Amino acid sequence: MAKHIPIYPHCEYLPTTSGLLKICANEQGISAITFVMQEDAPAIGNTVTKEAKQQLSEYFNQQRKAFDLPLAPVGTEFQQNVWQQLCAIPYGETCSYADIAKQLNNPNAVRAVGSANGKNPISIVVPCHRVIGANGTLTGYAGGLTRKAALLTLENPNFTVPTGKLTT
């Protein structure tokens, strides 16, 4: 079965210190923010993608700690609930998958939380990079663990990856 690849009517690109971001939106809001190797579609933005570019630029210049953008990610109800919890993790802080499962009043859903976290289509703005393993390991990140560590260090210069705690 072919994998469904969503089509977004509006996309723009933003070069950052962590790589090239592709910012996509529909008429309701931001649908996806992903790291890409190169521009793979014409940049046709709208007011939402332009505002996201501005806010993300401010974030990477350490002038913004919270985002104020309309979001329109596509996912199941459970995924949407997890993504809402991700948005509640304060800038410069981390939490574990177990912490999020507890916040959802479903402490046995740690693996499901991890799966939903991995399917987050809106990197950085929905800060899945702030979720780490219960033992302090940096676990999976679609943008790569080195990029995850860089984002955490950008937000908190005192953040350090414990020796041997960078896992895939």
Short mmCIF file of C-alpha atoms in Angstrom, two decimals, residues 59 64-66 85-97 99-100 103 117 124 126-133 136-138 148-160:
data_model
loop_
_atom_site.label_atom_id
_atom_site.label_comp_id
_atom_site.label_asym_id
_atom_site.label_seq_id
_atom_site.Cartn_x
_atom_site.Cartn_y
_atom_site.Cartn_z
CA TYR A 59 13.19 31.37 18.07
CA ARG A 64 11.11 33.93 21.18
CA LYS A 65 10.24 31.25 23.72
CA ALA A 66 6.61 30.58 22.78
CA GLN A 85 0.57 18.06 25.97
CA LEU A 86 3.79 18.69 24.06
CA CYS A 87 2.79 22.34 23.68
CA ALA A 88 2.55 22.58 27.48
CA ILE A 89 6.24 21.66 28.02
CA PRO A 90 7.97 24.91 28.95
CA TYR A 91 10.79 26.32 26.84
CA GLY A 92 14.15 25.05 28.05
CA GLU A 93 12.67 22.09 29.95
CA THR A 94 12.23 18.43 29.15
CA CYS A 95 9.89 15.66 30.25
CA SER A 96 9.55 11.94 29.60
CA TYR A 97 7.05 9.91 27.63
CA ASP A 99 5.21 12.13 32.20
CA ILE A 100 2.98 12.80 29.20
CA GLN A 103 -0.80 13.95 32.12
CA ASN A 117 5.29 11.99 19.52
CA ILE A 124 9.74 22.89 17.02
CA VAL A 126 4.88 21.50 18.79
CA PRO A 127 8.06 20.75 20.74
CA CYS A 128 8.50 17.00 20.47
CA HIS A 129 12.24 17.59 20.84
CA ARG A 130 11.62 18.33 24.54
CA VAL A 131 10.61 14.72 25.24
CA ILE A 132 13.39 12.44 26.45
CA GLY A 133 13.58 8.95 27.88
CA GLY A 136 17.63 10.90 30.52
CA THR A 137 18.41 9.42 27.10
CA LEU A 138 17.78 11.41 23.97
CA LYS A 148 17.45 17.35 18.96
CA ALA A 149 20.43 17.96 21.26
CA ALA A 150 21.16 21.25 19.45
CA LEU A 151 17.57 22.45 19.91
CA LEU A 152 17.62 21.56 23.61
CA THR A 153 20.94 23.37 24.03
CA LEU A 154 19.59 26.41 22.14
CA GLU A 155 16.73 26.59 24.63
CA ASN A 156 18.86 25.81 27.68
CA PRO A 157 22.61 26.41 27.36
CA ASN A 158 23.11 24.37 30.56
CA PHE A 159 21.54 21.28 28.96
CA THR A 160 24.01 18.46 28.55
#
